[in-house]
mmCIF file of C-alpha atoms in Angstrom:
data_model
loop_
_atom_site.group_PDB
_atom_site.id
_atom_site.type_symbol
_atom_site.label_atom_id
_atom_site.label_comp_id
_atom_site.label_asym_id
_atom_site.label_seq_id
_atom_site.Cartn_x
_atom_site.Cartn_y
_atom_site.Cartn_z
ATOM 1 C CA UNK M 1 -10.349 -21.894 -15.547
ATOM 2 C CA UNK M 2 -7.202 -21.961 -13.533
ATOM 3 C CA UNK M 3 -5.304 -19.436 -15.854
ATOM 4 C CA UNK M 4 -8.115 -17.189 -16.339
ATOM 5 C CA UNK M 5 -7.879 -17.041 -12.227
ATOM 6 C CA UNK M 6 -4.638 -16.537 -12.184
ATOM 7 C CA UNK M 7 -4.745 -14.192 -15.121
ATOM 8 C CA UNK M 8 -7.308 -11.845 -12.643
ATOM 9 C CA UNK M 9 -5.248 -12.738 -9.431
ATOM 10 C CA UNK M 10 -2.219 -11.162 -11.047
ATOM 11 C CA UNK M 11 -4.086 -8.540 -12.882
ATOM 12 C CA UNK M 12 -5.864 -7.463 -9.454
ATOM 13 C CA UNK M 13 -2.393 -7.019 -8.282
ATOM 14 C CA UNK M 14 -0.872 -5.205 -10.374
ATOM 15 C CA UNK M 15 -3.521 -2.654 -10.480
ATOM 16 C CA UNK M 16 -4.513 -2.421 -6.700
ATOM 17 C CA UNK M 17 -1.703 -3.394 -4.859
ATOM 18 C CA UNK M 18 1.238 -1.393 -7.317
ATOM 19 C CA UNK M 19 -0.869 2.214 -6.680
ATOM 20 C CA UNK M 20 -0.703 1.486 -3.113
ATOM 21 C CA UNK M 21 3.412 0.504 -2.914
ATOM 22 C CA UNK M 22 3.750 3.716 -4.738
ATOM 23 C CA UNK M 23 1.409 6.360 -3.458
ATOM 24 C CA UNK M 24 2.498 5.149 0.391
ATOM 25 C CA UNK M 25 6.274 5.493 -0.365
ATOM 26 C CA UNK M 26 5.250 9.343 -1.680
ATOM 27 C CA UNK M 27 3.677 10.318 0.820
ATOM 28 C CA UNK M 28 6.286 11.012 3.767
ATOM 29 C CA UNK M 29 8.287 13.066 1.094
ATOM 30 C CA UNK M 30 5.421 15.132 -0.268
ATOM 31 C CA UNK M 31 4.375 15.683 3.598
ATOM 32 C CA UNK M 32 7.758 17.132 3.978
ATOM 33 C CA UNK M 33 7.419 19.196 0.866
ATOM 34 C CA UNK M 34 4.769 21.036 1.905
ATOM 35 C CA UNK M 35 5.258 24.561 3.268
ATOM 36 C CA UNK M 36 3.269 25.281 6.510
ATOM 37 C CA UNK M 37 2.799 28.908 6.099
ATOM 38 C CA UNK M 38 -0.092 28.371 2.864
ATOM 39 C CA UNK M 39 -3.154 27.960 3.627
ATOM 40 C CA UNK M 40 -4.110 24.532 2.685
ATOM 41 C CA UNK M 41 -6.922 25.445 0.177
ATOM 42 C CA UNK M 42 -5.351 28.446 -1.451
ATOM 43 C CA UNK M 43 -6.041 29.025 -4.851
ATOM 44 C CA UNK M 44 -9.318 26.290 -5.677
ATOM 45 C CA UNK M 45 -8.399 26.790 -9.782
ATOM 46 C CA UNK M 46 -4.385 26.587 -9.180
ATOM 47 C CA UNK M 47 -2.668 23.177 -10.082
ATOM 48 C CA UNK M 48 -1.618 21.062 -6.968
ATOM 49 C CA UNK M 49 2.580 20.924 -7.004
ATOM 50 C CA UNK M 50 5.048 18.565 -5.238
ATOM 51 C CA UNK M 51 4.646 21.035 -1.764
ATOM 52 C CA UNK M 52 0.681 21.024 -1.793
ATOM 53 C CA UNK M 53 -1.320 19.445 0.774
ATOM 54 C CA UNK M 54 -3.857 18.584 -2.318
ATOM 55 C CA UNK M 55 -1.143 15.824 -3.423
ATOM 56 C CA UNK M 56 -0.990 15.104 0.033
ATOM 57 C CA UNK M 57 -4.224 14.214 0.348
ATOM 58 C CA UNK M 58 -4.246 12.761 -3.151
ATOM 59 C CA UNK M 59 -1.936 10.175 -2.055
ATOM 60 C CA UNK M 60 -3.952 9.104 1.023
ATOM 61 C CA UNK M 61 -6.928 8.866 -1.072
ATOM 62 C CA UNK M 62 -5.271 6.510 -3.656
ATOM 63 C CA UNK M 63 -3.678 4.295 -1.036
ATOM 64 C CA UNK M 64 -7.298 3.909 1.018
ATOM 65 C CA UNK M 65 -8.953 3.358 -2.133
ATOM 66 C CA UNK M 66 -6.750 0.915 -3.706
ATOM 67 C CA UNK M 67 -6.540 -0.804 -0.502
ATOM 68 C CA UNK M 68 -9.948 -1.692 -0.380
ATOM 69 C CA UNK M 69 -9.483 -2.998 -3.898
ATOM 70 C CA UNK M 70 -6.812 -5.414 -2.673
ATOM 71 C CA UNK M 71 -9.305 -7.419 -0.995
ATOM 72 C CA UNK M 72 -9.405 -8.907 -4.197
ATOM 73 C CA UNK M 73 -5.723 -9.847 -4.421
ATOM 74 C CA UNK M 74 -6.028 -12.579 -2.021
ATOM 75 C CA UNK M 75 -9.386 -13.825 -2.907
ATOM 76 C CA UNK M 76 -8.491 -14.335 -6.694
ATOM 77 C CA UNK M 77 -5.177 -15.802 -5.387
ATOM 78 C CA UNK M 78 -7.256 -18.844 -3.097
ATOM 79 C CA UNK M 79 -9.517 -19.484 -5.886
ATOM 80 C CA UNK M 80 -6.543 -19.891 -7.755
ATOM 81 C CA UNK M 81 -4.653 -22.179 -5.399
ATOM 82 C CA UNK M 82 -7.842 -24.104 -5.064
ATOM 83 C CA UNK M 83 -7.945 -24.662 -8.627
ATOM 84 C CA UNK M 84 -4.279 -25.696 -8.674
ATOM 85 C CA UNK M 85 -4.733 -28.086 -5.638
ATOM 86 C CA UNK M 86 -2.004 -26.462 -3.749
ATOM 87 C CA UNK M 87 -3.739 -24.791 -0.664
ATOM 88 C CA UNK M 88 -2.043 -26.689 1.592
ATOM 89 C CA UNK M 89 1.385 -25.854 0.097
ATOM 90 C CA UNK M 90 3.999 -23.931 2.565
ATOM 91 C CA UNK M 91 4.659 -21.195 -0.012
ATOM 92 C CA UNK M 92 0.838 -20.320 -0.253
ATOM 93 C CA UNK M 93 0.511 -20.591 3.352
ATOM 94 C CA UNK M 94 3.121 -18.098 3.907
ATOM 95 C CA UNK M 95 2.514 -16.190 1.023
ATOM 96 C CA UNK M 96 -1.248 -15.933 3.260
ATOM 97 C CA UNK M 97 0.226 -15.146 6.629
ATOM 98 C CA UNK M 98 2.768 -12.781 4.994
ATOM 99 C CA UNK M 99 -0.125 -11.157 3.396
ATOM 100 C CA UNK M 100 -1.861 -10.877 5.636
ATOM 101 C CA UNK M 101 0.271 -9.170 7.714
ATOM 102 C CA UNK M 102 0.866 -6.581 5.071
ATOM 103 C CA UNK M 103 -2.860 -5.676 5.183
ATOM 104 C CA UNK M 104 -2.490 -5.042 9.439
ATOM 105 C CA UNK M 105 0.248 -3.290 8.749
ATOM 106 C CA UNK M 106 -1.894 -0.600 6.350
ATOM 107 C CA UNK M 107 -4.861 -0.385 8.149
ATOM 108 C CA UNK M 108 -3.653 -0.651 11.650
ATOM 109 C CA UNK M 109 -0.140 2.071 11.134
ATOM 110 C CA UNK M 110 0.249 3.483 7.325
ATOM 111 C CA UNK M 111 -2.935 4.526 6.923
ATOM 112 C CA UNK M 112 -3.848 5.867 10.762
ATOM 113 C CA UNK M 113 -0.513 7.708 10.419
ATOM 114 C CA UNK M 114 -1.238 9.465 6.903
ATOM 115 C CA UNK M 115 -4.748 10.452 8.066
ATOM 116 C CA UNK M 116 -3.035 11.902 11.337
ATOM 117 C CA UNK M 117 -0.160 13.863 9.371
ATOM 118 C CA UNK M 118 -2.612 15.067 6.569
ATOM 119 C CA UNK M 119 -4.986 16.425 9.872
ATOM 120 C CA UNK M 120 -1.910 18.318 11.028
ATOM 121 C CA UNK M 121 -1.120 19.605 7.544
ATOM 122 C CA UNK M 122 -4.807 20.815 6.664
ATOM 123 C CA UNK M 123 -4.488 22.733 10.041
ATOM 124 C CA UNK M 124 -1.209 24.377 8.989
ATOM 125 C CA UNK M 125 0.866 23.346 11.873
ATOM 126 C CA UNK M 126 4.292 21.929 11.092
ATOM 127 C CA UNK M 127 4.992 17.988 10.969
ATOM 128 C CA UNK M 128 7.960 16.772 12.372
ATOM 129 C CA UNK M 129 10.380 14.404 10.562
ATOM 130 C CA UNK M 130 10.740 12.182 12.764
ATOM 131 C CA UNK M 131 7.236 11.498 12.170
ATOM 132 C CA UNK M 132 7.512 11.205 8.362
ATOM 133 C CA UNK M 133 10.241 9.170 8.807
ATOM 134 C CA UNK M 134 8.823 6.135 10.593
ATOM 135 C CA UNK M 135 5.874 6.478 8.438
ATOM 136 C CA UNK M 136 8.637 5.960 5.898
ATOM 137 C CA UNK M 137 9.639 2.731 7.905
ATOM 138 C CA UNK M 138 6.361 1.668 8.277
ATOM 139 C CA UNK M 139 5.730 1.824 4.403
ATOM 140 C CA UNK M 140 8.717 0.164 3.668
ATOM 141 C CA UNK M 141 8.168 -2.645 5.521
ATOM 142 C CA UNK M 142 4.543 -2.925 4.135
ATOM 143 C CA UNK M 143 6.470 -2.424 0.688
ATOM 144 C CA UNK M 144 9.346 -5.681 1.402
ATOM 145 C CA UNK M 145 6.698 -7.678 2.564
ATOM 146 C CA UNK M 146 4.373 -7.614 -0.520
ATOM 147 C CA UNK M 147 7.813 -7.743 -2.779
ATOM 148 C CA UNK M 148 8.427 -11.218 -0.546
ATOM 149 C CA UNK M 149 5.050 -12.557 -1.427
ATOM 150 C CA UNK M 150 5.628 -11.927 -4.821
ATOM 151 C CA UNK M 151 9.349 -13.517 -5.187
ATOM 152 C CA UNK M 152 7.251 -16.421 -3.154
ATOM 153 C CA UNK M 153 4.470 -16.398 -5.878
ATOM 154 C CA UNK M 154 6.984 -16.992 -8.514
ATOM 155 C CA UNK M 155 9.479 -19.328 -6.662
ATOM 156 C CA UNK M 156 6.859 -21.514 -5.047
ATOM 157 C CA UNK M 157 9.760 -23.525 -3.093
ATOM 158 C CA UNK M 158 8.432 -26.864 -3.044
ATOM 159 C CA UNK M 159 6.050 -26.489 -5.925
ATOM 160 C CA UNK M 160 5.569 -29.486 -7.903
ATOM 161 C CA UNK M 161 3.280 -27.136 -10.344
ATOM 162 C CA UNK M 162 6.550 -24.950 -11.474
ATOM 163 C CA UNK M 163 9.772 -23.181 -10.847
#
């Protein structure tokens, strides 16, 4: 049972946490790429390009969605733990605050922010850089914190289960 949790915990991640890493690290670039002077819904049959608030909003809409699908991330991962006998293991415990913090960080700055820059794009006034660029902060540090969960869910300092 354990490594068919595990199998899903890691699975889960891969698939809902990657899209988010990626579509949030897009998005303060292809804010910036988009020119101010189109109207946002020009052309319903044209294809969407790098400068279009469409892949704008795209991005948004993959990074909400997939972060509701993350939920799952840390559920698989305490069944897992429980299964292993290791919930009371530093790693997992930090691995669970770090996590956790991650998750503030999306909901309570990264995603606020993209709704607020997408608002000002769909009403065709121009988006500083400044702006973009602690967004950009913001989603890095979401990004190094789920990259030091994972080093921490391969190291497991302490483990007696592993590495």
């Amino acid at each position: 049972m354990t490594k068919i949790l595990l199998s899903l915990h890691v699975l889960a991640a891969i698939v809902a946490v990657g899209p988010v890493t990626v579509a949030a690290s897009m998005f303060p670039a292809a804010v910036r790429k988009v020119p101010v002077s189109v109207p946002a819904g020009a052309g319903a049959g044209e294809q969407a390009g790098p400068g279009d608030v469409r892949t704008v909003g795209l991005l948004h809409r993959i990074c909400r969605v997939y972060a509701g699908l993350g939920i799952a991330v840390p559920v698989l991962g305490l069944a897992t733990a429980a299964a292993m006998g290791v919930l009371g293991d530093a790693w997992l415990i930090t691995s669970l605050i770090l996590t956790a913090v991650a998750a503030g960080l999306l909901v309570a700055f990264v995603l606020p922010r993209q709704e607020e820059l997408l608002a000002e794009l769909a009403d065709r006034r121009p988006v500083e850089r400044a702006r973009t660029a602690r967004l950009a902060m913001l989603t890095g540090l979401f990004n190094l914190l789920w990259a030091t969960v994972t080093v921490l869910m391969v190291v497991r300092p302490g483990s007696t289960t592993g590495a």
